[in-house]
Amino acid sequence: MSAPVKSQPDPILLTLFANRFMSVAEAMGRALQQTSISTNIKERLDYSCALFAPDGDLVANAPFIPIHLGSMSFAVKYQMNLLGNDLKNGDVIMTNSPRAGGSHLPDITIITPVFSPTDPTKIIFFTASRGHHADIGGILPGSMPPTSVNIFEEGAEIVSFKIVKEGVFDRDGMLEYLVERPGKYPGCSGCRNVRDVESDLKAQIAANHKGIGLIHTLISEYKLETVQEYMYHIRNNAEQSVRNLLRDVAERRGTSLSARDYLDDGSPIQVQVEINPDKGSATIDFQ
């Protein structure tokens, strides 16, 4: 649910802020690609960057990896609920656990709270980046073993770790999570190329910091109240656009839609979509 706003948006400012917010995510992505060293991020572009509201909802993203972007909001909200008031200016959180909004374990998410320039205790945004790392331990190099029977055999699982605490990089803690803990399980190894992973994690931290700088620049131009008001206007506009799309689909195709596809072994995957045109909502049921 979008937060209430005080006034109707100016159409020109709405477009301007939508593009400015998206440019923040794009600049974060360019910074990450340019400062990373791994093939996965620098050349395969297996990463995503996005900007989130203080409640953890997505504000803007550039066209990165859809599976990253779809779940990153859950990762941000999980850390908000877990850490609460323990988040301080200069903190950076590292996580990859599916329990905490992650995808598969090699995708490590770096989340940085953005604090108000005038109130160092008030979170006004979050920047976040998610990148695929070549190895984080487990029973096989690459950390995506087809024969694993539990999550520990896939590598390091990190629910929540402050990789930077009030501006200080915790390398010892990072080595504990990536090397020492995964190697304690039978048949498993810790991260096999930790120097490369460390370098890419620092690139993610730098990308988030780039986003913070651009947000503070935007605030200096338009003031925090205006920036946050148009953040909510953009979310309201996106919500209404999707609801109108669903109403249009219901009018043209009906309110009950279904589709079926098959896996390589012939197993069927079927989805049923029921659209409520009055509310502009839909229920999606994977049967």
Backbone as numpy.savetxt, mean C-alpha at the origin, in Angstrom:
# Nx Ny Nz CAx CAy CAz Cx Cy Cz
-16.41 4.75 4.10 -17.26 5.94 4.10 -16.38 7.18 4.10
-16.64 8.08 3.19 -15.85 9.31 3.11 -16.22 10.27 4.23
-15.25 11.05 4.67 -15.48 12.01 5.73 -16.30 13.19 5.20
-17.09 13.83 6.06 -17.87 14.99 5.60 -16.97 16.15 5.25
-17.40 16.95 4.27 -16.65 18.13 3.88 -17.51 19.35 4.08
-16.87 20.51 4.15 -17.58 21.71 4.57 -18.33 22.39 3.43
-17.87 22.20 2.20 -18.47 22.94 1.10 -18.38 22.11 -0.17
-19.09 22.58 -1.21 -18.99 21.93 -2.51 -17.65 22.27 -3.14
-17.04 21.31 -3.82 -15.70 21.56 -4.38 -15.75 22.44 -5.62
-14.71 23.21 -5.79 -14.52 23.96 -7.03 -13.99 22.96 -8.07
-14.63 22.83 -9.25 -14.22 21.81 -10.22 -12.78 21.93 -10.66
-12.30 23.16 -10.79 -10.93 23.36 -11.23 -9.95 22.91 -10.15
-10.22 23.31 -8.91 -9.35 22.88 -7.81 -9.42 21.37 -7.59
-10.60 20.80 -7.81 -10.75 19.35 -7.67 -9.82 18.62 -8.64
-9.80 19.07 -9.89 -8.92 18.46 -10.88 -7.46 18.72 -10.55
-7.17 19.94 -10.11 -5.80 20.29 -9.77 -5.28 19.40 -8.64
-6.06 19.26 -7.57 -5.61 18.45 -6.44 -5.53 16.98 -6.80
-6.44 16.49 -7.62 -6.38 15.09 -8.04 -5.06 14.81 -8.75
-4.66 15.73 -9.61 -3.40 15.56 -10.32 -2.19 15.77 -9.42
-2.29 16.69 -8.49 -1.17 16.91 -7.56 -0.96 15.70 -6.66
-2.06 15.13 -6.16 -1.93 13.93 -5.32 -1.35 12.77 -6.13
-1.83 12.59 -7.36 -1.30 11.51 -8.19 0.18 11.75 -8.50
0.55 13.00 -8.69 1.96 13.29 -8.99 2.86 12.94 -7.81
2.33 13.01 -6.60 3.10 12.60 -5.42 3.44 11.11 -5.53
2.43 10.29 -5.84 2.66 8.85 -5.98 3.61 8.55 -7.13
3.45 9.27 -8.23 4.34 9.06 -9.39 5.78 9.41 -9.04
5.98 10.52 -8.34 7.33 10.92 -7.96 7.95 9.93 -6.99
7.14 9.39 -6.08 7.63 8.35 -5.18 8.11 7.14 -5.98
7.33 6.75 -6.98 7.69 5.60 -7.79 8.98 5.82 -8.57
9.15 7.02 -9.13 10.39 7.32 -9.86 11.59 7.30 -8.92
11.41 7.85 -7.73 12.51 7.86 -6.76 12.89 6.44 -6.36
11.89 5.58 -6.17 12.16 4.20 -5.78 12.90 3.46 -6.89
12.44 3.62 -8.12 13.10 2.94 -9.23 14.55 3.41 -9.40
14.76 4.69 -9.26 16.10 5.24 -9.51 17.09 4.91 -8.40
16.62 4.72 -7.17 17.54 4.49 -6.05 17.65 3.02 -5.66
16.80 2.16 -6.21 16.90 0.73 -5.92 18.04 0.11 -6.71
18.44 -1.11 -6.34 19.52 -1.79 -7.07 19.09 -3.13 -7.63
17.97 -3.68 -7.20 17.58 -5.02 -7.62 16.93 -5.00 -8.99
17.04 -6.12 -9.69 16.35 -6.28 -10.97 14.85 -6.22 -10.79
14.37 -6.77 -9.68 12.92 -6.82 -9.44 12.29 -5.44 -9.44
12.93 -4.49 -8.81 12.36 -3.15 -8.68 12.83 -2.23 -9.79
14.13 -2.19 -10.04 14.67 -1.23 -11.01 14.29 -1.56 -12.44
14.24 -2.86 -12.80 13.99 -3.23 -14.19 12.63 -3.90 -14.39
12.23 -4.80 -13.49 10.93 -5.46 -13.63 9.78 -4.58 -13.15
10.12 -3.53 -12.41 9.13 -2.55 -11.91 8.06 -3.21 -11.05
8.48 -4.18 -10.24 7.55 -4.89 -9.36 7.46 -4.12 -8.04
6.83 -2.96 -8.09 6.68 -2.12 -6.91 5.48 -1.22 -7.10
5.02 -0.65 -5.99 3.91 0.31 -6.03 4.10 1.34 -4.94
3.62 2.55 -5.21 3.66 3.65 -4.23 2.30 4.32 -4.20
1.89 4.78 -3.03 0.58 5.40 -2.91 0.54 6.34 -1.72
-0.49 7.18 -1.74 -0.73 8.17 -0.68 -2.04 7.83 0.00
-2.05 7.88 1.34 -3.22 7.48 2.10 -3.65 8.59 3.06
-4.96 8.62 3.32 -5.54 9.60 4.24 -5.17 9.24 5.68
-5.42 10.14 6.62 -5.09 9.83 8.02 -5.91 8.68 8.60
-7.02 8.30 7.95 -7.78 7.13 8.40 -7.35 5.86 7.68
-6.33 5.95 6.83 -5.79 4.78 6.15 -6.38 4.49 4.79
-7.41 5.22 4.37 -8.01 4.99 3.05 -7.12 5.56 1.95
-7.20 4.93 0.79 -6.39 5.36 -0.35 -6.83 6.73 -0.84
-5.85 7.59 -1.10 -6.11 8.91 -1.69 -5.71 8.93 -3.16
-4.50 8.48 -3.45 -4.01 8.52 -4.83 -2.93 7.48 -5.04
-2.93 6.92 -6.22 -1.85 6.02 -6.63 -1.58 6.22 -8.11
-0.38 5.92 -8.52 -0.06 5.91 -9.94 -0.31 4.50 -10.47
-0.27 4.28 -11.79 -0.59 2.95 -12.34 0.53 1.94 -12.11
0.58 1.42 -10.89 1.59 0.43 -10.54 0.98 -0.98 -10.58
1.21 -1.80 -9.57 0.77 -3.19 -9.55 -0.58 -3.28 -8.84
-1.65 -3.70 -9.52 -2.99 -3.70 -8.89 -3.08 -4.51 -7.60
-2.44 -5.68 -7.56 -2.56 -6.52 -6.35 -1.89 -5.84 -5.15
-0.89 -5.01 -5.41 -0.27 -4.24 -4.32 -1.25 -3.18 -3.82
-1.77 -2.41 -4.75 -2.57 -1.24 -4.40 -3.88 -1.64 -3.74
-4.44 -2.78 -4.13 -5.72 -3.20 -3.57 -5.65 -3.54 -2.10
-4.48 -3.95 -1.62 -4.37 -4.39 -0.23 -3.56 -3.44 0.66
-2.90 -2.46 0.07 -2.04 -1.59 0.88 -2.81 -0.78 1.90
-4.06 -0.41 1.58 -4.87 0.32 2.55 -5.09 -0.51 3.81
-5.31 -1.82 3.64 -5.49 -2.70 4.80 -4.20 -2.76 5.62
-3.05 -2.73 4.95 -1.78 -2.73 5.67 -1.61 -1.47 6.50
-1.96 -0.32 5.92 -1.84 0.94 6.65 -2.79 0.94 7.85
-4.03 0.52 7.65 -5.00 0.52 8.74 -4.60 -0.47 9.85
-4.01 -1.59 9.47 -3.57 -2.55 10.47 -2.52 -1.93 11.39
-1.56 -1.23 10.81 -0.52 -0.60 11.63 -1.10 0.53 12.48
-2.06 1.27 11.95 -2.71 2.32 12.74 -3.38 1.73 13.97
-4.12 0.64 13.78 -4.82 0.01 14.90 -3.86 -0.65 15.88
-2.76 -1.19 15.35 -1.80 -1.89 16.20 -0.96 -0.92 17.02
-0.47 0.14 16.39 0.48 1.03 17.05 -0.17 2.25 17.70
-1.29 2.70 17.12 -2.03 3.81 17.72 -1.17 5.03 17.97
-1.17 5.49 19.21 -0.43 6.69 19.59 1.08 6.48 19.69
1.53 5.23 19.44 2.95 4.95 19.51 3.69 5.40 18.25
2.95 5.86 17.24 3.59 6.37 16.02 4.12 7.78 16.28
5.40 7.95 16.03 6.06 9.23 16.27 6.64 9.78 14.96
6.89 11.08 14.97 7.53 11.72 13.82 8.90 11.09 13.59
9.17 10.66 12.37 10.43 9.99 12.07 10.35 8.49 12.10
9.20 7.92 12.45 9.02 6.47 12.44 8.72 5.97 11.03
9.23 4.79 10.70 8.92 4.11 9.44 8.65 2.65 9.77
7.55 2.11 9.27 7.12 0.76 9.61 7.38 -0.18 8.44
7.84 -1.37 8.77 8.10 -2.42 7.78 7.18 -3.60 8.09
6.52 -4.13 7.06 5.61 -5.26 7.25 5.46 -6.03 5.95
5.19 -7.33 6.06 4.90 -8.14 4.86 3.90 -9.25 5.14
3.41 -9.34 6.37 2.56 -10.47 6.76 1.19 -10.39 6.09
0.71 -11.51 5.55 -0.66 -11.53 5.02 -1.70 -11.21 6.10
-1.36 -11.46 7.36 -2.28 -11.13 8.46 -2.40 -9.63 8.65
-1.42 -8.89 8.12 -1.37 -7.44 8.34 -1.55 -6.68 7.04
-2.34 -7.24 6.11 -2.61 -6.55 4.85 -1.58 -6.79 3.77
-0.72 -7.80 3.94 0.29 -8.10 2.94 -0.24 -9.04 1.86
0.59 -9.28 0.86 0.26 -10.25 -0.18 1.14 -11.47 0.04
2.07 -11.80 -0.87 3.00 -12.87 -0.53 4.22 -12.25 0.15
4.98 -13.08 0.84 6.01 -12.55 1.75 7.10 -11.73 1.07
7.53 -12.04 -0.17 8.57 -11.18 -0.77 8.15 -9.74 -0.99
6.84 -9.47 -0.97 6.37 -8.09 -1.11 6.42 -7.40 0.25
7.43 -6.59 0.46 7.60 -5.88 1.74 7.05 -4.47 1.61
6.21 -4.09 2.56 5.59 -2.77 2.57 6.30 -1.86 3.57
6.61 -0.67 3.15 7.19 0.36 4.01 6.17 1.49 4.15
5.79 1.80 5.38 4.74 2.79 5.66 5.33 3.91 6.52
5.08 5.14 6.10 5.60 6.30 6.83 4.46 7.26 7.14
4.22 7.55 8.42 3.21 8.57 8.75 3.72 9.96 8.42
2.81 10.80 7.92 3.15 12.19 7.61 2.53 13.07 8.68
3.35 13.82 9.37 2.86 14.65 10.47 2.69 16.09 10.01
1.80 16.79 10.69 1.52 18.19 10.37 2.78 19.04 10.59
3.04 19.98 9.68 4.20 20.86 9.87 4.09 21.73 11.12
2.86 21.96 11.58 2.67 22.82 12.75 2.36 22.05 14.02
2.05 20.75 13.90 1.73 19.94 15.07 2.39 18.57 14.90
3.56 18.37 15.52 4.32 17.13 15.33 3.65 15.89 15.92
2.48 16.03 16.53 1.76 14.88 17.07 0.57 14.48 16.21
0.26 15.26 15.17 -0.93 15.03 14.36 -0.57 14.41 13.02
-1.09 13.19 12.75 -0.86 12.53 11.47 -1.87 13.07 10.46
-1.36 13.54 9.32 -2.24 14.14 8.31 -2.33 13.28 7.04
-1.35 12.44 6.80 -1.35 11.51 5.67 -0.47 10.32 6.03
-0.47 9.31 5.15 0.52 8.24 5.18 1.08 8.09 3.76
2.38 7.88 3.65 2.95 7.45 2.38 3.36 5.99 2.54
3.23 5.22 1.47 3.57 3.80 1.56 4.10 3.31 0.22
5.02 2.36 0.29 5.57 1.72 -0.90 5.69 0.23 -0.64
5.44 -0.54 -1.68 5.55 -2.00 -1.58 6.41 -2.49 -2.72
7.43 -3.28 -2.43 8.32 -3.80 -3.46 8.58 -5.27 -3.28
8.78 -5.95 -4.41 9.09 -7.38 -4.38 10.60 -7.55 -4.22
11.00 -8.27 -3.17 12.41 -8.49 -2.88 12.81 -9.91 -3.28
14.03 -10.03 -3.79 14.45 -11.28 -4.43 14.46 -12.46 -3.48
14.79 -12.24 -2.22 14.86 -13.36 -1.27 14.69 -12.83 0.14
13.85 -13.51 0.91 13.69 -13.17 2.33 13.77 -14.43 3.19
14.51 -15.44 2.69 14.69 -16.66 3.45 13.72 -17.75 3.04
13.60 -18.76 3.92 12.73 -19.89 3.63 13.51 -21.10 3.16
12.79 -22.08 2.61 13.43 -23.35 2.25 14.11 -23.31 0.89
13.75 -22.32 0.06 14.34 -22.22 -1.28 14.70 -20.78 -1.60
15.75 -20.55 -2.39 16.05 -19.19 -2.85 14.88 -18.62 -3.65
14.62 -17.35 -3.45 13.49 -16.71 -4.10 12.27 -16.59 -3.22
12.21 -17.40 -2.16 11.17 -17.30 -1.12 9.75 -17.48 -1.67
9.61 -18.29 -2.73 8.29 -18.65 -3.22 8.25 -20.15 -3.52
8.54 -20.99 -2.52 8.65 -22.43 -2.77 7.30 -23.09 -3.04
7.19 -23.89 -4.10 5.92 -24.56 -4.38 5.62 -25.71 -3.43
6.62 -26.15 -2.65 6.43 -27.30 -1.77 6.26 -26.91 -0.31
6.15 -25.64 0.00 6.03 -25.22 1.40 4.69 -25.68 1.97
4.72 -26.05 3.25 3.50 -26.49 3.93 3.11 -25.54 5.06
3.94 -24.55 5.33 3.59 -23.51 6.31 4.28 -22.22 5.91
3.84 -21.14 6.51 4.34 -19.82 6.10 5.81 -19.63 6.45
6.31 -20.33 7.48 7.70 -20.15 7.88 8.65 -20.67 6.81
8.20 -21.65 6.02 9.04 -22.18 4.95 9.12 -21.23 3.75
8.29 -20.20 3.75 8.32 -19.21 2.66 9.25 -18.04 2.96
9.71 -17.94 4.21 10.64 -16.86 4.54 10.19 -16.05 5.73
10.77 -14.87 5.87 10.50 -14.00 7.02 9.08 -13.45 6.95
8.35 -13.61 8.05 7.03 -12.99 8.18 7.13 -11.87 9.20
6.85 -10.65 8.78 6.99 -9.48 9.64 5.63 -8.82 9.77
5.05 -8.90 10.95 3.75 -8.28 11.19 3.90 -6.78 11.35
4.84 -6.36 12.15 5.07 -4.92 12.36 6.45 -4.71 12.96
7.25 -3.88 12.31 8.58 -3.58 12.80 8.94 -2.15 12.41
9.34 -1.36 13.38 9.79 0.00 13.10 11.24 -0.06 12.61
11.39 -0.08 11.29 12.72 -0.15 10.71 13.47 1.17 10.91
12.71 2.25 11.05 13.26 3.55 11.46 12.44 4.03 12.65
13.12 4.36 13.73 12.43 4.82 14.93 12.91 6.22 15.28
11.99 7.18 15.12 12.28 8.60 15.36 13.55 9.03 14.63
13.65 8.61 13.37 14.75 9.04 12.51 15.99 8.18 12.53
16.01 7.11 13.34 17.20 6.27 13.46 16.94 4.91 12.81
17.74 4.54 11.82 17.59 3.26 11.11 18.05 2.12 12.00
17.19 1.12 12.19 17.48 -0.02 13.08 17.98 -1.19 12.25
19.27 -1.19 11.93 19.82 -2.25 11.09 19.87 -3.58 11.84
20.18 -3.54 13.13 20.23 -4.78 13.91 18.85 -5.44 13.95
17.82 -4.65 14.15 16.47 -5.21 14.15 16.10 -5.77 12.79
16.49 -5.09 11.72 16.21 -5.58 10.38 16.89 -6.93 10.16
18.14 -7.08 10.57 18.86 -8.35 10.41 18.21 -9.45 11.23
17.70 -9.10 12.40 17.01 -10.10 13.22 15.77 -10.63 12.51
14.98 -9.73 11.94 13.74 -10.15 11.28 14.00 -10.88 9.96
15.04 -10.46 9.22 15.26 -11.01 7.88 16.22 -12.19 7.86
17.15 -12.26 8.82 18.19 -13.29 8.78 18.06 -14.28 9.94
18.01 -13.75 11.15 18.09 -14.64 12.31 16.80 -15.43 12.53
15.66 -14.78 12.58 14.41 -15.47 12.87 14.03 -16.50 11.81
14.08 -16.17 10.49 13.70 -17.18 9.50 14.61 -18.40 9.51
15.88 -18.22 9.88 16.82 -19.33 9.87 16.66 -20.28 11.03
15.80 -19.98 11.98 15.60 -20.84 13.14 14.69 -22.03 12.87
13.95 -22.00 11.76 13.00 -23.07 11.47 13.69 -24.20 10.71
13.30 -25.46 10.96 13.97 -26.61 10.33 13.97 -26.51 8.80
15.17 -26.68 8.21 15.30 -26.67 6.77 15.25 -25.29 6.14
15.15 -24.24 6.95 14.99 -22.88 6.42 16.28 -22.08 6.56
16.39 -21.09 5.73 17.51 -20.15 5.78 16.98 -18.75 6.00
17.86 -17.90 6.51 17.54 -16.49 6.54 17.73 -15.88 5.16
17.53 -14.59 5.06 17.68 -13.90 3.78 19.08 -14.15 3.21
19.14 -14.56 1.94 20.40 -14.98 1.32 21.16 -13.82 0.68
20.51 -12.71 0.44 21.19 -11.54 -0.15 20.76 -10.28 0.59
21.03 -10.28 1.89 20.48 -9.24 2.76 20.99 -7.85 2.41
22.19 -7.75 1.84 22.71 -6.42 1.49 21.87 -5.79 0.38
21.48 -6.59 -0.60 20.62 -6.06 -1.66 19.25 -5.69 -1.12
18.70 -6.54 -0.27 17.38 -6.25 0.31 17.44 -5.00 1.16
18.49 -4.86 1.94 18.65 -3.66 2.77 18.70 -2.41 1.90
19.42 -2.48 0.81 19.53 -1.32 -0.08 18.18 -0.94 -0.66
17.41 -1.95 -1.08 16.09 -1.66 -1.65 15.11 -1.16 -0.59
15.24 -1.66 0.63 14.39 -1.15 1.72 14.70 0.33 1.98
15.98 0.68 1.94 16.34 2.10 2.11 15.81 2.94 0.95
15.76 2.35 -0.24 15.18 3.06 -1.39 13.69 3.30 -1.17
13.00 2.32 -0.58 11.58 2.50 -0.27 11.39 3.58 0.78
12.23 3.58 1.80 12.15 4.62 2.83 12.36 5.99 2.21
13.34 6.09 1.29 13.62 7.36 0.63 12.44 7.79 -0.25
11.80 6.82 -0.91 10.64 7.15 -1.75 9.51 7.72 -0.91
9.27 7.10 0.25 8.24 7.62 1.15 8.58 9.04 1.60
9.85 9.26 1.89 10.29 10.59 2.33 10.09 11.62 1.22
10.31 11.20 -0.02 10.05 12.08 -1.16 8.58 12.50 -1.18
7.69 11.56 -0.94 6.27 11.87 -0.89 5.93 12.85 0.22
6.56 12.67 1.37 6.31 13.57 2.49 6.72 15.00 2.13
7.87 15.14 1.49 8.32 16.47 1.09 7.36 17.15 0.14
6.81 16.37 -0.80 5.86 16.94 -1.76 4.54 17.32 -1.10
4.10 16.53 -0.13 2.87 16.87 0.60 3.07 18.15 1.39
4.21 18.28 2.05 4.47 19.51 2.80 4.55 20.73 1.88
5.08 20.53 0.67 5.11 21.62 -0.31 3.69 22.02 -0.70
2.83 21.03 -0.91 1.44 21.30 -1.26 0.74 22.06 -0.14
1.01 21.68 1.10 0.41 22.34 2.25 0.90 23.80 2.36
2.16 24.02 2.06 2.69 25.39 2.13 2.05 26.28 1.08
1.57 25.69 -0.02 0.93 26.48 -1.08 -0.54 26.75 -0.78
-1.25 25.76 -0.22 -2.71 25.87 -0.10 -3.23 25.79 1.34
-2.37 25.54 2.32 -2.75 25.37 3.72 -3.37 23.99 3.93
-3.14 23.46 5.14 -3.54 22.09 5.46 -5.03 21.88 5.34
-5.84 22.84 5.82 -7.29 22.67 5.79 -7.80 22.47 4.37
-7.29 23.25 3.42 -7.72 23.14 2.03 -7.26 21.82 1.42
-6.02 21.44 1.70 -5.48 20.19 1.14 -6.30 19.00 1.62
-6.59 18.94 2.92 -7.35 17.81 3.43 -8.80 17.85 2.98
-9.36 19.05 2.85 -10.74 19.15 2.37 -10.86 18.58 0.96
-9.91 18.92 0.10 -9.98 18.40 -1.28 -9.58 16.94 -1.36
-8.81 16.47 -0.39 -8.56 15.03 -0.31 -9.88 14.28 -0.15
-10.75 14.78 0.76 -12.05 14.14 0.96 -12.98 14.38 -0.22
-12.91 15.56 -0.86 -13.70 15.80 -2.06 -13.36 14.78 -3.15
-12.08 14.50 -3.31 -11.65 13.55 -4.33 -12.18 12.15 -4.03
-12.14 11.76 -2.77 -12.67 10.45 -2.40 -14.18 10.39 -2.61
-14.89 11.46 -2.25 -16.34 11.49 -2.50 -16.65 11.41 -3.99
-15.87 12.13 -4.78 -16.07 12.12 -6.23 -15.82 10.74 -6.82
-14.77 10.07 -6.32 -14.47 8.70 -6.80 -15.60 7.74 -6.43
-16.10 7.87 -5.20 -17.21 7.01 -4.77 -18.44 7.20 -5.65
-18.79 8.46 -5.92 -19.97 8.72 -6.74 -19.77 8.25 -8.17
-18.56 8.34 -8.67 -18.28 7.86 -10.03 -18.51 6.36 -10.13
-18.07 5.61 -9.13 -18.26 4.16 -9.15 -19.74 3.81 -8.99
-20.44 4.51 -8.10 -21.87 4.24 -7.92 -22.64 4.53 -9.22
-22.30 5.61 -9.90 -22.97 5.93 -11.16 -22.64 4.88 -12.23
-21.41 4.38 -12.22 -21.05 3.33 -13.15 -21.90 2.08 -12.92
-22.08 1.70 -11.67 -22.88 0.52 -11.35 -24.34 0.73 -11.78
-24.87 1.92 -11.57 -26.24 2.21 -12.02 -26.34 2.08 -13.54
-25.33 2.55 -14.24 -25.33 2.48 -15.70 -25.27 1.03 -16.17
-24.43 0.23 -15.51 -24.34 -1.20 -15.85 -25.68 -1.89 -15.60
-26.31 -1.58 -14.46 -27.60 -2.18 -14.15 -28.65 -1.82 -15.19
-28.61 -0.59 -15.69 -29.59 -0.17 -16.68 -29.36 -0.86 -18.02
-28.10 -1.08 -18.37 -27.80 -1.65 -19.69 -27.77 -3.18 -19.68
-27.30 -3.79 -18.55 -27.09 -5.24 -18.53 -27.95 -5.97 -17.52
-28.70 -5.24 -16.69 -29.49 -5.89 -15.66 -28.78 -5.85 -14.32
-29.52 -6.24 -13.28 -28.98 -6.14 -11.92 -28.29 -7.42 -11.45
-28.44 -8.50 -12.21 -27.82 -9.77 -11.83 -26.89 -10.24 -12.95
-25.60 -10.30 -12.65 -24.59 -10.68 -13.63 -23.77 -11.85 -13.11
-23.32 -12.70 -14.01 -22.46 -13.82 -13.60 -21.48 -14.14 -14.71
-20.38 -14.76 -14.32 -19.36 -15.16 -15.28 -18.63 -16.38 -14.73
-18.09 -17.18 -15.64 -17.35 -18.38 -15.23 -16.11 -18.52 -16.09
-15.01 -18.89 -15.45 -13.77 -19.18 -16.15 -13.18 -20.43 -15.53
-12.10 -20.94 -16.13 -11.55 -22.22 -15.70 -10.04 -22.12 -15.51
-9.54 -22.82 -14.49 -8.11 -22.94 -14.28 -7.52 -23.94 -15.26
-6.20 -24.06 -15.26 -5.52 -24.97 -16.19 -5.99 -26.41 -16.04
-6.35 -26.80 -14.80 -6.78 -28.18 -14.57 -8.28 -28.37 -14.78
-8.96 -27.32 -15.25 -10.39 -27.43 -15.51 -11.28 -27.02 -14.36
-10.69 -26.65 -13.23 -11.49 -26.24 -12.07 -12.21 -24.92 -12.40
-13.52 -24.86 -12.13 -14.26 -23.64 -12.48 -14.12 -22.56 -11.42
-14.10 -21.32 -11.86 -14.18 -20.15 -10.99 -15.39 -19.34 -11.45
-16.35 -19.17 -10.57 -17.57 -18.45 -10.95 -17.80 -17.28 -10.01
-18.26 -16.18 -10.58 -18.55 -14.99 -9.78 -19.97 -14.53 -10.10
-20.68 -14.15 -9.07 -22.04 -13.62 -9.21 -22.05 -12.19 -8.66
-22.59 -11.26 -9.45 -22.64 -9.86 -9.05 -24.10 -9.42 -9.02
-24.54 -8.92 -7.86 -25.89 -8.40 -7.70 -25.79 -6.89 -7.46
-26.40 -6.10 -8.35 -26.30 -4.65 -8.29 -27.59 -4.06 -7.72
-27.43 -3.16 -6.78 -28.55 -2.40 -6.24 -28.52 -1.01 -6.87
-29.35 -0.77 -7.90 -29.28 0.52 -8.60 -29.73 1.70 -7.76
-30.57 1.46 -6.76 -31.01 2.57 -5.90 -29.84 3.14 -5.10
-29.00 2.26 -4.57 -27.86 2.70 -3.77 -26.59 2.86 -4.61
-26.60 2.29 -5.81 -25.38 2.30 -6.60 -24.32 1.43 -5.98
-24.73 0.28 -5.44 -23.80 -0.64 -4.79 -23.91 -2.01 -5.44
-22.96 -2.88 -5.10 -22.95 -4.23 -5.67 -22.42 -5.22 -4.65
-22.97 -6.43 -4.70 -22.46 -7.55 -3.90 -21.79 -8.54 -4.85
-20.53 -8.83 -4.60 -19.77 -9.75 -5.45 -19.54 -11.04 -4.70
-19.99 -12.15 -5.28 -19.94 -13.45 -4.61 -19.16 -14.42 -5.47
-17.97 -14.82 -4.99 -17.20 -15.86 -5.68 -17.73 -17.22 -5.25
-18.37 -17.91 -6.16 -19.05 -19.15 -5.81 -18.16 -20.36 -6.05
